[in-house]
């Protein structure tokens, strides 16, 4: 079994052997689950079209991505209502729909449009939620995500996560690209291109910045980039290796891994850079830090017990406590927003799988099925887990429900995806 040092060395070597393309969109494919999904039909909105952003395809994709919905084809029913009074409920119930989303787009003058929608319960024939949005046409996709969030919350009772973004490294040919996109993979943007590896993107809590590791100076250096301006600064460029940035919940600090003292160790630095405070002292390797949601603890990977396991330590230092006990190889910890669940990668029988562990009971379950998965992260509402995994010889993104009941594949058309990170809720 490889040591943690060998694992870290392998990660760096692998990074140097792959590259990323400039642009790609993602396609959503449901690959698991379905028995308990809510049946809904999202009907075409009246007068929607390309100039209004084609709202309903965005809403449908969002709901499919969640794994919580089964989409009923509107063309299966001879009824296309735009108002609640026009809905022929027996037809929709016969088609299996539990709820129906309807809407319309109207001119609001001054170059704006008014988007109205209603979500109706098919059996009780009452409105579950609805709203009106007056925006410029270029903001219609944001409205579609907001409508999907409202539908998700009305049905599940949980806050939606569709108005969020993803970050990932796309590889193809000899170039790397750090990209961000909407949660459905659309509107992807390349924020950094390089012929040298880019790894470990990490969102700031307010979604304004991304920290990442670049090898452009022929060694790993931690950078922070402002997504609005494109400006970036090196915040950890100490002697040796600088890697694995993780933001504190208040966005003021970063946990990073440095080798200034020899072996990889966890340090805390200000997000703007400056001196580094070493968190622990031991003779082994500590790496892959992740803050708890309340900022009181730092979770990390260490080989201090002989094999890679996950530990936690108070953010101000102290005794480390082991968290994972099942399996001999557990890495890449991430905490759920409520701090109750840990996701990580476990190696078992040569396969690297995403695991979810209840921190109160230590019960764990497997979320991924491929032979190699990496870099799990939670949606900001804690209901789904994003990770990359192998599929048909290609590395693609998957999103699985946190309980393991369903998952979807977000396939990239022209490249492999690595190091995904789910961003926070958008703040328009």
mmCIF file of C-alpha atoms in Angstrom, residues 150-384:
data_model
loop_
_atom_site.group_PDB
_atom_site.id
_atom_site.type_symbol
_atom_site.label_atom_id
_atom_site.label_comp_id
_atom_site.label_asym_id
_atom_site.label_seq_id
_atom_site.Cartn_x
_atom_site.Cartn_y
_atom_site.Cartn_z
ATOM 1 C CA UNK A 150 -38.607 27.890 -5.443
ATOM 2 C CA UNK A 151 -40.019 24.657 -6.859
ATOM 3 C CA UNK A 152 -37.390 22.586 -5.058
ATOM 4 C CA UNK A 153 -38.117 24.268 -1.721
ATOM 5 C CA UNK A 154 -41.906 23.997 -2.137
ATOM 6 C CA UNK A 155 -41.676 20.243 -2.763
ATOM 7 C CA UNK A 156 -38.791 19.172 -0.517
ATOM 8 C CA UNK A 157 -38.935 21.784 2.237
ATOM 9 C CA UNK A 158 -35.203 22.417 1.719
ATOM 10 C CA UNK A 159 -33.505 25.469 0.246
ATOM 11 C CA UNK A 160 -32.629 25.017 -3.419
ATOM 12 C CA UNK A 161 -29.076 25.102 -4.756
ATOM 13 C CA UNK A 162 -29.508 25.949 -8.432
ATOM 14 C CA UNK A 163 -28.363 29.553 -8.123
ATOM 15 C CA UNK A 164 -24.808 28.402 -7.419
ATOM 16 C CA UNK A 165 -21.661 27.818 -9.457
ATOM 17 C CA UNK A 166 -19.103 25.098 -10.026
ATOM 18 C CA UNK A 167 -15.340 25.350 -10.437
ATOM 19 C CA UNK A 168 -13.216 22.658 -12.042
ATOM 20 C CA UNK A 169 -10.039 22.063 -14.000
ATOM 21 C CA UNK A 170 -10.599 20.924 -17.576
ATOM 22 C CA UNK A 171 -7.864 18.961 -19.316
ATOM 23 C CA UNK A 172 -7.400 18.299 -23.019
ATOM 24 C CA UNK A 173 -4.240 18.249 -25.070
ATOM 25 C CA UNK A 174 -1.348 20.217 -23.539
ATOM 26 C CA UNK A 175 -3.214 23.061 -21.801
ATOM 27 C CA UNK A 176 -4.901 23.538 -18.444
ATOM 28 C CA UNK A 177 -8.025 25.633 -17.910
ATOM 29 C CA UNK A 178 -9.575 26.600 -14.585
ATOM 30 C CA UNK A 179 -13.264 27.088 -15.330
ATOM 31 C CA UNK A 180 -16.395 28.198 -13.541
ATOM 32 C CA UNK A 181 -19.955 27.576 -14.678
ATOM 33 C CA UNK A 182 -23.563 27.663 -13.606
ATOM 34 C CA UNK A 183 -24.611 24.605 -11.613
ATOM 35 C CA UNK A 184 -26.029 23.052 -14.795
ATOM 36 C CA UNK A 185 -22.697 23.475 -16.561
ATOM 37 C CA UNK A 186 -23.821 26.315 -18.794
ATOM 38 C CA UNK A 187 -22.206 29.760 -19.146
ATOM 39 C CA UNK A 188 -18.786 28.233 -18.519
ATOM 40 C CA UNK A 189 -15.920 30.702 -18.339
ATOM 41 C CA UNK A 190 -12.194 30.124 -18.307
ATOM 42 C CA UNK A 191 -10.631 32.235 -15.557
ATOM 43 C CA UNK A 192 -7.087 30.957 -16.025
ATOM 44 C CA UNK A 193 -5.228 29.164 -18.814
ATOM 45 C CA UNK A 194 -1.799 27.634 -18.415
ATOM 46 C CA UNK A 195 0.557 25.115 -19.932
ATOM 47 C CA UNK A 196 1.513 24.179 -16.365
ATOM 48 C CA UNK A 197 -0.750 22.307 -13.937
ATOM 49 C CA UNK A 198 -3.571 24.021 -12.033
ATOM 50 C CA UNK A 199 -5.068 22.075 -9.107
ATOM 51 C CA UNK A 200 -7.182 22.368 -5.947
ATOM 52 C CA UNK A 201 -9.601 25.263 -6.676
ATOM 53 C CA UNK A 202 -11.401 26.462 -3.548
ATOM 54 C CA UNK A 203 -14.240 29.040 -3.359
ATOM 55 C CA UNK A 204 -14.269 31.869 -0.850
ATOM 56 C CA UNK A 205 -17.437 31.835 1.296
ATOM 57 C CA UNK A 206 -18.844 34.908 -0.489
ATOM 58 C CA UNK A 207 -18.134 33.472 -3.949
ATOM 59 C CA UNK A 208 -15.998 36.440 -4.962
ATOM 60 C CA UNK A 209 -12.613 34.713 -4.955
ATOM 61 C CA UNK A 210 -11.110 31.376 -5.892
ATOM 62 C CA UNK A 211 -7.914 30.062 -4.361
ATOM 63 C CA UNK A 212 -5.952 27.491 -6.342
ATOM 64 C CA UNK A 213 -2.502 25.998 -6.843
ATOM 65 C CA UNK A 214 -0.502 26.878 -9.952
ATOM 66 C CA UNK A 215 2.764 25.339 -11.122
ATOM 67 C CA UNK A 216 3.545 28.246 -13.483
ATOM 68 C CA UNK A 217 6.731 29.073 -11.525
ATOM 69 C CA UNK A 218 7.851 25.424 -11.737
ATOM 70 C CA UNK A 219 6.710 24.699 -8.188
ATOM 71 C CA UNK A 220 3.294 24.719 -6.479
ATOM 72 C CA UNK A 221 2.212 28.198 -5.341
ATOM 73 C CA UNK A 222 -1.161 29.169 -3.823
ATOM 74 C CA UNK A 223 -2.946 32.016 -5.613
ATOM 75 C CA UNK A 224 -6.175 33.896 -4.897
ATOM 76 C CA UNK A 225 -8.058 35.368 -7.853
ATOM 77 C CA UNK A 226 -10.841 37.969 -7.860
ATOM 78 C CA UNK A 227 -13.537 36.652 -10.203
ATOM 79 C CA UNK A 228 -14.982 40.106 -10.899
ATOM 80 C CA UNK A 229 -11.739 41.780 -11.928
ATOM 81 C CA UNK A 230 -9.526 38.843 -12.864
ATOM 82 C CA UNK A 231 -6.767 40.215 -10.630
ATOM 83 C CA UNK A 232 -4.811 37.618 -8.668
ATOM 84 C CA UNK A 233 -2.103 37.487 -6.052
ATOM 85 C CA UNK A 234 0.228 34.814 -4.702
ATOM 86 C CA UNK A 235 -0.714 34.319 -1.041
ATOM 87 C CA UNK A 236 1.531 31.326 -0.242
ATOM 88 C CA UNK A 237 4.873 31.247 -2.030
ATOM 89 C CA UNK A 238 7.161 29.989 0.691
ATOM 90 C CA UNK A 239 10.232 27.827 0.295
ATOM 91 C CA UNK A 240 9.280 24.365 -0.954
ATOM 92 C CA UNK A 241 5.745 23.292 -1.838
ATOM 93 C CA UNK A 242 2.608 25.406 -1.213
ATOM 94 C CA UNK A 243 -0.671 23.562 -1.738
ATOM 95 C CA UNK A 244 -4.212 22.511 -0.712
ATOM 96 C CA UNK A 245 -5.848 25.902 0.101
ATOM 97 C CA UNK A 246 -9.051 25.864 2.166
ATOM 98 C CA UNK A 247 -11.018 28.961 3.229
ATOM 99 C CA UNK A 248 -12.128 29.688 6.770
ATOM 100 C CA UNK A 249 -15.925 30.188 7.043
ATOM 101 C CA UNK A 250 -15.534 33.964 7.509
ATOM 102 C CA UNK A 251 -13.239 34.243 4.475
ATOM 103 C CA UNK A 252 -10.439 35.923 6.429
ATOM 104 C CA UNK A 253 -7.973 33.036 6.484
ATOM 105 C CA UNK A 254 -6.735 30.086 4.475
ATOM 106 C CA UNK A 255 -5.453 26.754 5.661
ATOM 107 C CA UNK A 256 -2.601 25.651 3.396
ATOM 108 C CA UNK A 257 -0.044 22.862 3.287
ATOM 109 C CA UNK A 258 3.629 23.895 3.279
ATOM 110 C CA UNK A 259 6.897 21.978 3.250
ATOM 111 C CA UNK A 260 9.054 24.768 4.668
ATOM 112 C CA UNK A 261 9.901 22.563 7.655
ATOM 113 C CA UNK A 262 10.453 19.381 5.630
ATOM 114 C CA UNK A 263 7.345 17.181 5.562
ATOM 115 C CA UNK A 264 3.970 18.546 4.476
ATOM 116 C CA UNK A 265 2.301 20.329 7.392
ATOM 117 C CA UNK A 266 -0.856 22.436 7.814
ATOM 118 C CA UNK A 267 -0.491 26.186 8.326
ATOM 119 C CA UNK A 268 -2.946 29.071 8.728
ATOM 120 C CA UNK A 269 -2.381 32.303 6.778
ATOM 121 C CA UNK A 270 -4.363 35.481 6.195
ATOM 122 C CA UNK A 271 -6.345 35.399 2.948
ATOM 123 C CA UNK A 272 -4.402 38.455 1.805
ATOM 124 C CA UNK A 273 -1.100 36.674 2.437
ATOM 125 C CA UNK A 274 1.577 37.253 5.043
ATOM 126 C CA UNK A 275 3.232 35.052 7.619
ATOM 127 C CA UNK A 276 2.102 31.476 8.245
ATOM 128 C CA UNK A 277 1.205 29.887 11.587
ATOM 129 C CA UNK A 278 1.904 26.176 11.869
ATOM 130 C CA UNK A 279 -1.089 24.332 13.287
ATOM 131 C CA UNK A 280 0.579 21.161 14.645
ATOM 132 C CA UNK A 281 3.966 19.588 15.204
ATOM 133 C CA UNK A 282 4.565 15.929 14.425
ATOM 134 C CA UNK A 283 7.004 13.842 12.430
ATOM 135 C CA UNK A 284 4.513 12.590 9.853
ATOM 136 C CA UNK A 285 2.735 14.116 6.864
ATOM 137 C CA UNK A 286 -0.376 16.292 7.362
ATOM 138 C CA UNK A 287 -2.304 17.527 4.315
ATOM 139 C CA UNK A 288 -5.689 18.348 2.720
ATOM 140 C CA UNK A 289 -7.126 20.683 5.400
ATOM 141 C CA UNK A 290 -10.820 21.600 5.553
ATOM 142 C CA UNK A 291 -12.487 23.919 8.074
ATOM 143 C CA UNK A 292 -15.575 22.924 10.016
ATOM 144 C CA UNK A 293 -18.576 25.178 9.187
ATOM 145 C CA UNK A 294 -18.312 27.006 12.524
ATOM 146 C CA UNK A 295 -14.582 27.618 12.029
ATOM 147 C CA UNK A 296 -13.598 25.960 15.293
ATOM 148 C CA UNK A 297 -11.915 22.870 13.850
ATOM 149 C CA UNK A 298 -9.653 21.929 10.949
ATOM 150 C CA UNK A 299 -10.061 18.467 9.446
ATOM 151 C CA UNK A 300 -7.018 17.040 7.682
ATOM 152 C CA UNK A 301 -5.343 13.875 6.398
ATOM 153 C CA UNK A 302 -2.343 12.398 8.206
ATOM 154 C CA UNK A 303 -0.236 9.237 8.126
ATOM 155 C CA UNK A 304 0.619 9.533 11.825
ATOM 156 C CA UNK A 305 -1.138 6.205 12.486
ATOM 157 C CA UNK A 306 0.757 4.489 9.672
ATOM 158 C CA UNK A 307 -1.835 4.888 6.889
ATOM 159 C CA UNK A 308 -3.719 7.925 5.558
ATOM 160 C CA UNK A 309 -6.633 8.720 7.882
ATOM 161 C CA UNK A 310 -8.732 11.796 8.613
ATOM 162 C CA UNK A 311 -8.253 13.768 11.829
ATOM 163 C CA UNK A 312 -9.454 17.048 13.295
ATOM 164 C CA UNK A 313 -7.759 19.613 15.495
ATOM 165 C CA UNK A 314 -8.894 22.910 17.089
ATOM 166 C CA UNK A 315 -8.136 25.864 14.832
ATOM 167 C CA UNK A 316 -5.958 27.401 17.551
ATOM 168 C CA UNK A 317 -3.962 24.192 17.922
ATOM 169 C CA UNK A 318 -4.112 21.298 20.346
ATOM 170 C CA UNK A 319 -4.454 17.538 20.286
ATOM 171 C CA UNK A 320 -5.600 15.940 17.041
ATOM 172 C CA UNK A 321 -8.508 13.493 17.169
ATOM 173 C CA UNK A 322 -8.879 10.664 14.656
ATOM 174 C CA UNK A 323 -12.205 10.716 12.772
ATOM 175 C CA UNK A 324 -12.106 7.783 10.319
ATOM 176 C CA UNK A 325 -11.603 4.247 11.588
ATOM 177 C CA UNK A 326 -13.029 2.008 8.857
ATOM 178 C CA UNK A 327 -10.669 1.215 6.002
ATOM 179 C CA UNK A 328 -6.930 1.737 5.828
ATOM 180 C CA UNK A 329 -6.846 4.628 3.348
ATOM 181 C CA UNK A 330 -9.123 7.698 3.733
ATOM 182 C CA UNK A 331 -8.353 11.114 2.200
ATOM 183 C CA UNK A 332 -9.888 14.393 0.879
ATOM 184 C CA UNK A 333 -12.271 15.389 3.712
ATOM 185 C CA UNK A 334 -15.106 17.902 3.257
ATOM 186 C CA UNK A 335 -17.791 18.879 5.774
ATOM 187 C CA UNK A 336 -21.512 19.366 5.142
ATOM 188 C CA UNK A 337 -22.820 22.907 5.758
ATOM 189 C CA UNK A 338 -24.441 21.814 9.031
ATOM 190 C CA UNK A 339 -21.229 20.113 10.175
ATOM 191 C CA UNK A 340 -22.936 16.766 10.747
ATOM 192 C CA UNK A 341 -21.606 14.788 7.791
ATOM 193 C CA UNK A 342 -18.142 14.145 6.395
ATOM 194 C CA UNK A 343 -17.466 13.103 2.798
ATOM 195 C CA UNK A 344 -14.104 11.749 1.728
ATOM 196 C CA UNK A 345 -12.351 9.284 -0.565
ATOM 197 C CA UNK A 346 -11.702 5.731 0.626
ATOM 198 C CA UNK A 347 -9.498 3.255 -1.190
ATOM 199 C CA UNK A 348 -10.782 -0.295 -1.002
ATOM 200 C CA UNK A 349 -9.729 -3.265 -3.159
ATOM 201 C CA UNK A 350 -7.918 -0.879 -5.484
ATOM 202 C CA UNK A 351 -10.955 1.377 -6.022
ATOM 203 C CA UNK A 352 -11.232 4.982 -4.873
ATOM 204 C CA UNK A 353 -14.820 5.696 -3.793
ATOM 205 C CA UNK A 354 -16.677 8.668 -2.319
ATOM 206 C CA UNK A 355 -17.861 7.895 1.201
ATOM 207 C CA UNK A 356 -20.287 9.762 3.455
ATOM 208 C CA UNK A 357 -19.935 9.461 7.231
ATOM 209 C CA UNK A 358 -22.329 10.581 9.959
ATOM 210 C CA UNK A 359 -20.065 12.263 12.517
ATOM 211 C CA UNK A 360 -22.406 11.493 15.420
ATOM 212 C CA UNK A 361 -22.754 7.754 14.785
ATOM 213 C CA UNK A 362 -19.698 7.144 12.536
ATOM 214 C CA UNK A 363 -21.967 5.200 10.179
ATOM 215 C CA UNK A 364 -20.742 5.457 6.580
ATOM 216 C CA UNK A 365 -22.153 4.779 3.119
ATOM 217 C CA UNK A 366 -20.691 4.648 -0.350
ATOM 218 C CA UNK A 367 -21.808 7.342 -2.833
ATOM 219 C CA UNK A 368 -19.768 6.582 -5.974
ATOM 220 C CA UNK A 369 -19.381 3.441 -8.079
ATOM 221 C CA UNK A 370 -16.441 4.050 -10.431
ATOM 222 C CA UNK A 371 -12.959 2.685 -9.928
ATOM 223 C CA UNK A 372 -11.512 6.158 -9.371
ATOM 224 C CA UNK A 373 -13.290 9.146 -7.802
ATOM 225 C CA UNK A 374 -11.810 12.330 -6.352
ATOM 226 C CA UNK A 375 -12.454 15.672 -4.663
ATOM 227 C CA UNK A 376 -15.973 15.443 -3.185
ATOM 228 C CA UNK A 377 -17.660 18.675 -2.079
ATOM 229 C CA UNK A 378 -21.131 19.524 -0.791
ATOM 230 C CA UNK A 379 -23.765 21.711 -2.395
ATOM 231 C CA UNK A 380 -24.353 24.739 -0.148
ATOM 232 C CA UNK A 381 -27.642 23.276 1.091
ATOM 233 C CA UNK A 382 -25.953 19.978 1.948
ATOM 234 C CA UNK A 383 -28.304 17.889 -0.200
ATOM 235 C CA UNK A 384 -25.880 16.817 -2.943
#
